[in-house]
Coordinates of C-alpha atoms and ligand atoms in Angstrom, one line a residue:
X1 CA 3.1 10.6 -14.4
X2 CA -0.2 10.5 -12.6
X3 CA -1.6 13.3 -10.5
X4 CA -4.4 12.5 -8.1
X5 CA -7.7 14.3 -9.0
X6 CA -9.0 17.0 -6.7
X7 CA -12.1 15.9 -4.6
X8 CA -15.3 16.7 -6.3
X9 CA -19.1 16.8 -5.6
X10 CA -21.1 17.5 -2.5
X11 CA -20.0 16.1 0.8
X12 CA -22.2 13.1 1.8
X13 CA -22.2 10.9 4.9
X14 CA -22.9 7.3 5.7
X15 CA -26.5 8.3 6.3
X16 CA -26.9 8.8 2.6
X17 CA -26.2 5.1 1.9
X18 CA -29.6 3.4 1.3
X19 CA -30.1 -0.1 2.6
X20 CA -28.1 -2.5 0.5
X21 CA -27.6 -6.3 0.7
X22 CA -24.7 -7.4 2.8
X23 CA -22.7 -10.5 2.0
X24 CA -20.4 -12.1 4.6
X25 CA -18.4 -14.8 2.8
X26 CA -16.3 -17.4 4.8
X27 CA -13.8 -18.1 2.0
X28 CA -12.1 -16.5 -0.9
X29 CA -14.3 -18.6 -3.3
X30 CA -17.4 -17.4 -1.5
X31 CA -16.2 -13.8 -1.7
X32 CA -15.7 -14.1 -5.5
X33 CA -19.1 -15.7 -5.9
X34 CA -20.7 -12.9 -3.9
X35 CA -19.0 -10.3 -6.1
X36 CA -20.2 -12.1 -9.2
X37 CA -23.8 -12.5 -8.1
X38 CA -24.5 -9.4 -5.9
X39 CA -26.2 -6.4 -7.5
X40 CA -23.7 -4.2 -9.2
X41 CA -21.7 -2.3 -8.3
X42 CA -20.7 -4.3 -5.2
X43 CA -18.1 -2.9 -2.9
X44 CA -15.6 -4.9 -0.9
X45 CA -15.4 -3.9 2.8
X46 CA -12.3 -4.8 4.8
X47 CA -11.6 -2.5 7.8
X48 CA -13.9 0.3 6.5
X49 CA -11.5 3.2 7.3
X50 CA -11.5 4.4 3.7
X51 CA -15.0 3.2 2.9
X52 CA -16.9 6.2 4.3
X53 CA -14.6 8.6 2.7
X54 CA -15.5 6.9 -0.6
X55 CA -19.2 7.4 0.1
X56 CA -18.6 11.1 0.8
X57 CA -16.8 11.3 -2.5
X58 CA -19.9 9.9 -4.3
X59 CA -19.4 6.1 -4.5
X60 CA -22.8 4.4 -4.3
X61 CA -22.4 0.7 -3.9
X62 CA -25.5 -1.5 -4.6
X63 CA -24.2 -4.3 -2.3
X64 CA -21.4 -4.8 0.3
X65 CA -19.2 -7.8 0.5
X66 CA -17.7 -7.7 4.0
X67 CA -14.4 -9.7 4.2
X68 CA -14.1 -10.1 8.0
X69 CA -14.9 -13.8 8.1
X70 CA -12.4 -14.9 5.4
X71 CA -9.7 -16.3 7.6
X72 CA -7.4 -17.2 4.7
X73 CA -7.0 -13.4 4.1
X74 CA -5.5 -13.0 7.6
X75 CA -2.5 -15.3 7.2
X76 CA 1.0 -14.0 7.6
X77 CA 4.0 -16.3 7.1
X78 CA 7.4 -16.8 5.6
X79 CA 9.7 -19.5 4.2
X80 CA 13.2 -19.3 2.8
X81 CA 12.0 -17.6 -0.4
X82 CA 9.2 -15.2 0.5
X83 CA 7.3 -13.3 3.1
X84 CA 3.5 -13.6 2.5
X85 CA 1.0 -11.1 4.0
X86 CA -2.7 -11.7 3.9
X87 CA -4.8 -8.8 2.6
X88 CA -6.9 -8.6 5.7
X89 CA -4.0 -8.2 8.1
X90 CA -4.3 -4.9 9.9
X91 CA -1.4 -2.4 10.2
X92 CA -1.2 -3.2 14.0
X93 CA -1.1 -7.0 13.4
X94 CA 1.4 -6.7 10.6
X95 CA 4.2 -4.7 12.2
X96 CA 4.1 -6.8 15.4
X97 CA 4.3 -10.1 13.5
X98 CA 7.6 -12.0 13.9
X99 CA 7.6 -13.0 10.2
X100 CA 8.4 -9.4 9.4
X101 CA 11.9 -9.9 10.9
X102 CA 12.7 -11.4 7.5
X103 CA 12.9 -7.9 6.1
X104 CA 14.8 -5.6 8.5
X105 CA 13.3 -2.1 8.5
X106 CA 9.8 -3.2 7.2
X107 CA 8.1 -3.4 10.7
X108 CA 9.7 -0.1 11.7
X109 CA 8.4 1.7 8.6
X110 CA 5.0 0.1 8.8
X111 CA 4.4 1.0 12.5
X112 CA 4.6 4.7 11.6
X113 CA 1.6 4.6 9.3
X114 CA -1.6 6.2 10.6
X115 CA -2.9 6.7 14.1
X116 CA -3.3 4.1 16.9
X117 CA -7.0 3.8 16.3
X118 CA -6.8 3.5 12.5
X119 CA -3.9 1.0 12.7
X120 CA -6.1 -1.5 14.6
X121 CA -8.8 -1.4 11.9
X122 CA -7.2 -0.6 8.6
X123 CA -5.9 -3.4 6.5
X124 CA -3.1 -4.0 4.0
X125 CA -5.6 -4.8 1.3
X126 CA -7.6 -1.6 1.9
X127 CA -4.5 0.5 1.9
X128 CA -3.3 -0.8 -1.5
X129 CA -6.7 -1.1 -3.2
X130 CA -8.0 2.3 -2.1
X131 CA -5.4 3.4 -4.7
X132 CA -4.8 6.7 -3.1
X133 CA -1.5 8.4 -3.6
X134 CA -1.3 9.6 0.0
X135 CA -1.4 6.0 1.3
X136 CA 2.0 4.5 1.9
X137 CA 2.1 0.7 1.7
X138 CA 2.4 0.9 -2.1
X139 CA 5.7 2.8 -1.6
X140 CA 7.2 0.3 0.9
X141 CA 6.1 -2.8 -1.1
X142 CA 7.1 -1.4 -4.4
X143 CA 10.6 -0.8 -3.0
X144 CA 10.7 -4.4 -1.9
X145 CA 9.6 -5.7 -5.3
X146 CA 6.5 -7.3 -3.9
X147 CA 3.8 -8.9 -5.9
X148 CA 0.0 -9.0 -5.4
X149 CA -2.1 -12.1 -5.7
X150 CA -5.5 -11.1 -7.2
X151 CA -8.3 -13.7 -7.3
X152 CA -11.2 -13.9 -9.7
X153 CA -13.7 -16.5 -11.0
X154 CA -11.0 -18.1 -13.2
X155 CA -8.3 -18.3 -10.6
X156 CA -5.5 -16.1 -9.2
X157 CA -3.0 -13.9 -11.0
X158 CA 0.2 -12.3 -9.8
X159 CA 0.9 -8.6 -10.4
X160 CA 3.7 -6.4 -9.3
X161 CA 2.4 -4.1 -6.5
X162 CA 3.3 -1.1 -8.6
X163 CA 0.9 -2.3 -11.3
X164 CA -2.1 -2.3 -8.9
X165 CA -2.6 1.4 -9.6
X166 CA -3.8 0.7 -13.1
X167 CA -4.9 -2.9 -12.7
X168 CA -8.3 -3.7 -14.2
X169 CA -10.1 -5.3 -11.3
X170 CA -13.1 -6.5 -13.4
X171 CA -11.8 -10.1 -13.8
X172 CA -9.7 -10.4 -10.6
X173 CA -11.3 -8.1 -8.1
X174 CA -10.0 -9.6 -4.8
X175 CA -6.5 -9.0 -3.4
X176 CA -5.7 -12.1 -1.4
X177 CA -2.2 -11.5 -0.4
X178 CA 1.1 -9.7 -1.0
X179 CA 4.4 -11.6 -1.4
X180 CA 7.8 -10.1 -0.7
X181 CA 10.6 -12.1 -2.3
X182 CA 13.5 -12.7 0.1
X183 CA 16.2 -13.5 -2.4
X184 CA 19.2 -11.3 -1.8
X185 CA 18.2 -10.6 1.8
X186 CA 16.2 -7.4 1.4
X187 CA 16.2 -4.6 3.9
X188 CA 14.3 -1.3 4.0
X189 CA 14.7 2.2 5.1
X190 CA 11.8 4.7 4.9
X191 CA 12.3 8.5 5.1
X192 CA 9.0 10.0 6.1
X193 CA 10.0 13.3 7.8
X194 CA 8.8 15.4 4.8
X195 CA 5.4 13.7 4.6
X196 CA 3.0 14.6 3.2
X197 CA 5.2 16.6 0.8
X198 CA 7.2 13.6 -0.3
X199 CA 8.6 10.4 1.1
X200 CA 11.3 8.1 0.1
X201 CA 12.0 4.4 0.5
X202 CA 15.2 2.6 -0.1
X203 CA 15.5 -1.2 -0.4
X204 CA 18.8 -2.9 -0.5
X205 CA 19.4 -6.5 -1.6
X206 CA 22.6 -8.3 -2.5
X207 CA 23.2 -7.2 -6.1
X208 CA 20.8 -4.2 -6.3
X209 CA 19.1 -1.3 -4.7
X210 CA 15.7 0.2 -5.4
X211 CA 14.8 3.8 -4.6
X212 CA 11.1 4.8 -4.5
X213 CA 9.9 8.4 -4.3
X214 CA 6.3 9.4 -3.9
X215 CA 4.3 12.6 -3.0
X216 CA 0.8 13.2 -1.7
X217 CA -0.4 13.5 -5.3
X218 CA 2.0 11.4 -7.4
X219 CA 2.2 7.6 -7.6
X220 CA 5.4 6.1 -6.5
X221 CA 8.3 6.3 -8.9
X222 CA 10.8 3.4 -8.6
X223 CA 14.4 3.4 -9.7
X224 CA 16.6 0.4 -9.7
X225 CA 20.3 1.1 -9.3
X226 CA 23.6 -0.6 -8.7
X227 CA 24.9 -0.7 -5.1
X228 CA 27.1 2.3 -4.5
X229 CA 25.3 4.7 -6.9
X230 CA 26.0 8.3 -5.7
X231 CA 22.8 9.7 -4.1
X232 CA 22.8 12.8 -6.3
X233 CA 23.0 10.6 -9.4
X234 CA 20.1 8.4 -8.2
X235 CA 17.7 11.3 -7.5
X236 CA 18.7 13.1 -10.6
X237 CA 17.0 10.2 -12.5
X238 CA 13.6 11.5 -11.3
X239 CA 11.4 12.0 -14.4
X240 CA 11.3 15.5 -15.8
X241 CA 7.6 16.0 -15.0
X242 CA 7.8 14.5 -11.5
X243 CA 6.4 17.5 -9.5
X244 CA 3.1 18.5 -8.0
X245 CA 1.5 21.7 -6.7
X246 CA 3.2 21.2 -3.3
X247 CA 6.7 20.2 -4.3
X248 CA 9.0 20.8 -7.2
X249 CA 11.2 18.2 -8.9
X250 CA 14.3 20.3 -8.1
X251 CA 13.5 20.1 -4.4
X252 CA 13.0 16.4 -4.5
X253 CA 16.2 15.9 -6.4
X254 CA 18.2 18.0 -3.9
X255 CA 16.5 17.0 -0.6
X256 CA 16.0 13.4 -1.8
X257 CA 19.8 13.1 -2.4
X258 CA 20.5 14.4 1.2
X259 CA 17.9 11.9 2.6
X260 CA 19.3 9.1 0.5
X261 CA 22.8 9.7 1.8
X262 CA 21.5 9.3 5.3
X263 CA 19.5 6.3 4.4
X264 CA 22.5 4.5 3.0
X265 CA 24.5 5.4 6.1
X266 CA 21.8 4.1 8.4
X267 CA 21.5 0.9 6.4
X268 CA 25.2 0.3 6.2
X269 CA 26.0 1.1 9.8
X270 CA 27.1 -2.0 11.8
X271 CA 24.1 -3.4 13.7
Ligands
LIG1 C1 -7.3 9.2 10.2 C2 -6.6 8.4 9.2 C3 -5.2 8.4 9.1 C4 -4.5 7.7 8.2 N1 -3.2 7.8 8.1 C5 -2.5 7.1 7.2 C6 -1.1 7.2 7.0 O1 -0.4 7.9 7.8 N2 -0.5 6.4 6.1 C7 -1.2 5.6 5.3 O2 -0.6 4.9 4.4 N3 -2.5 5.5 5.4 C8 -3.2 6.2 6.3 N4 -4.5 6.1 6.4 C9 -5.2 5.2 5.4 C10 -5.5 3.8 6.0 O3 -4.3 3.1 6.1 C11 -6.4 3.2 5.0 O4 -7.7 3.8 5.1 C12 -6.6 1.7 5.2 O5 -5.5 1.0 5.1 C13 -7.7 1.2 4.4 O6 -7.9 -0.2 4.8 P1 -9.4 -0.7 5.2 O7 -9.3 -2.1 5.5 O8 -10.0 0.2 6.2 O9 -10.1 -0.5 3.8 P2 -11.6 -0.3 3.4 O10 -12.1 1.1 3.8 O11 -12.4 -1.5 3.9 O12 -11.5 -0.4 1.8 C14 -10.8 0.6 1.1 C15 -10.9 0.2 -0.4 O13 -10.1 -1.0 -0.7 C16 -10.9 -2.0 -1.3 N5 -10.5 -3.3 -0.7 C17 -10.3 -3.5 0.6 N6 -9.8 -4.8 0.8 C18 -9.7 -5.3 -0.5 C19 -9.2 -6.5 -1.0 N7 -8.8 -7.5 -0.2 N8 -9.2 -6.7 -2.3 C20 -9.7 -5.8 -3.1 N9 -10.1 -4.6 -2.7 C21 -10.1 -4.3 -1.4 C22 -12.4 -1.6 -0.9 O14 -13.3 -2.1 -1.8 C23 -12.3 -0.1 -0.9 O15 -12.4 0.4 -2.2 C24 -5.3 6.8 7.3 C25 -6.6 6.7 7.4 C26 -7.3 7.5 8.3 C27 -8.8 7.4 8.4

């Protein structure tokens, strides 16, 4: 189990950022080259909604690589096998995109994230790569069994989204896209009424369900189960140490089972 650390250090502002070189690559290859050649440590900048919080927490980049010109990172599309989401797509662009119809429930869950202003600026890549437990796309995409395409100087690797939390980004620093497999016709329901205390996503596919529970401080916990598993049995599988200062495991087992019952009913209701 991972518990997010408490904020530390003196509060700073963007005024504390000394002038640093700015790189504005036009392609993924140029972005990787910029990261390799810029003074270290170089920071990637996407929508910038998390960036200034990072400065206040003490991050001190020696260079910025601004991704806004890399059009390949903005692509969203689907075929029979997968839904592909570019890392630079904003929350606002994502939930309105017709390709998301491939996964019923995903757009409805995504559109509830953040505020109107933030949704137009904040990106999928920034939400995942900020690696903050209070951000939610990791929960939804873990439930859907999504993979992340990470690029580096020696090519691109595929990682399960849940592995991004501990991924070593030294060799493959750039998230290019996220792919949601469409085998088994996945659909999603997201229970967010208890946020930030805890939230719960359920993905159903032919042949298997996946439950994901997360809290403000705990990384998502994913549980694969057979269709028809009783809700109380599913949430009772929460690890013994899955609790944080704001919510006990016993509460998540109990309330989570009640939520899960409702989620199953919603997802199995005739359209
Ligand atoms: C007021 C407010 C309310 C919010 N509410 C919610 C909410 O309800 N739910 C929720 O989930 N989130 C919420 N957020 C978080 C928001 O969704 C994230 O801040 C946002 O998605 C980050 O994206 P960005 O493009 O702005 O990232 P940036 O600030 O540009 O970057 C964030 C981090 O990700 C890295 N990064 C960015 N893109 C890439 C990439 N392609 N490859 C590798 N690393 C990359 C950067 O280097 C940086 O470390 C909220 C934020 C604010 C400010």
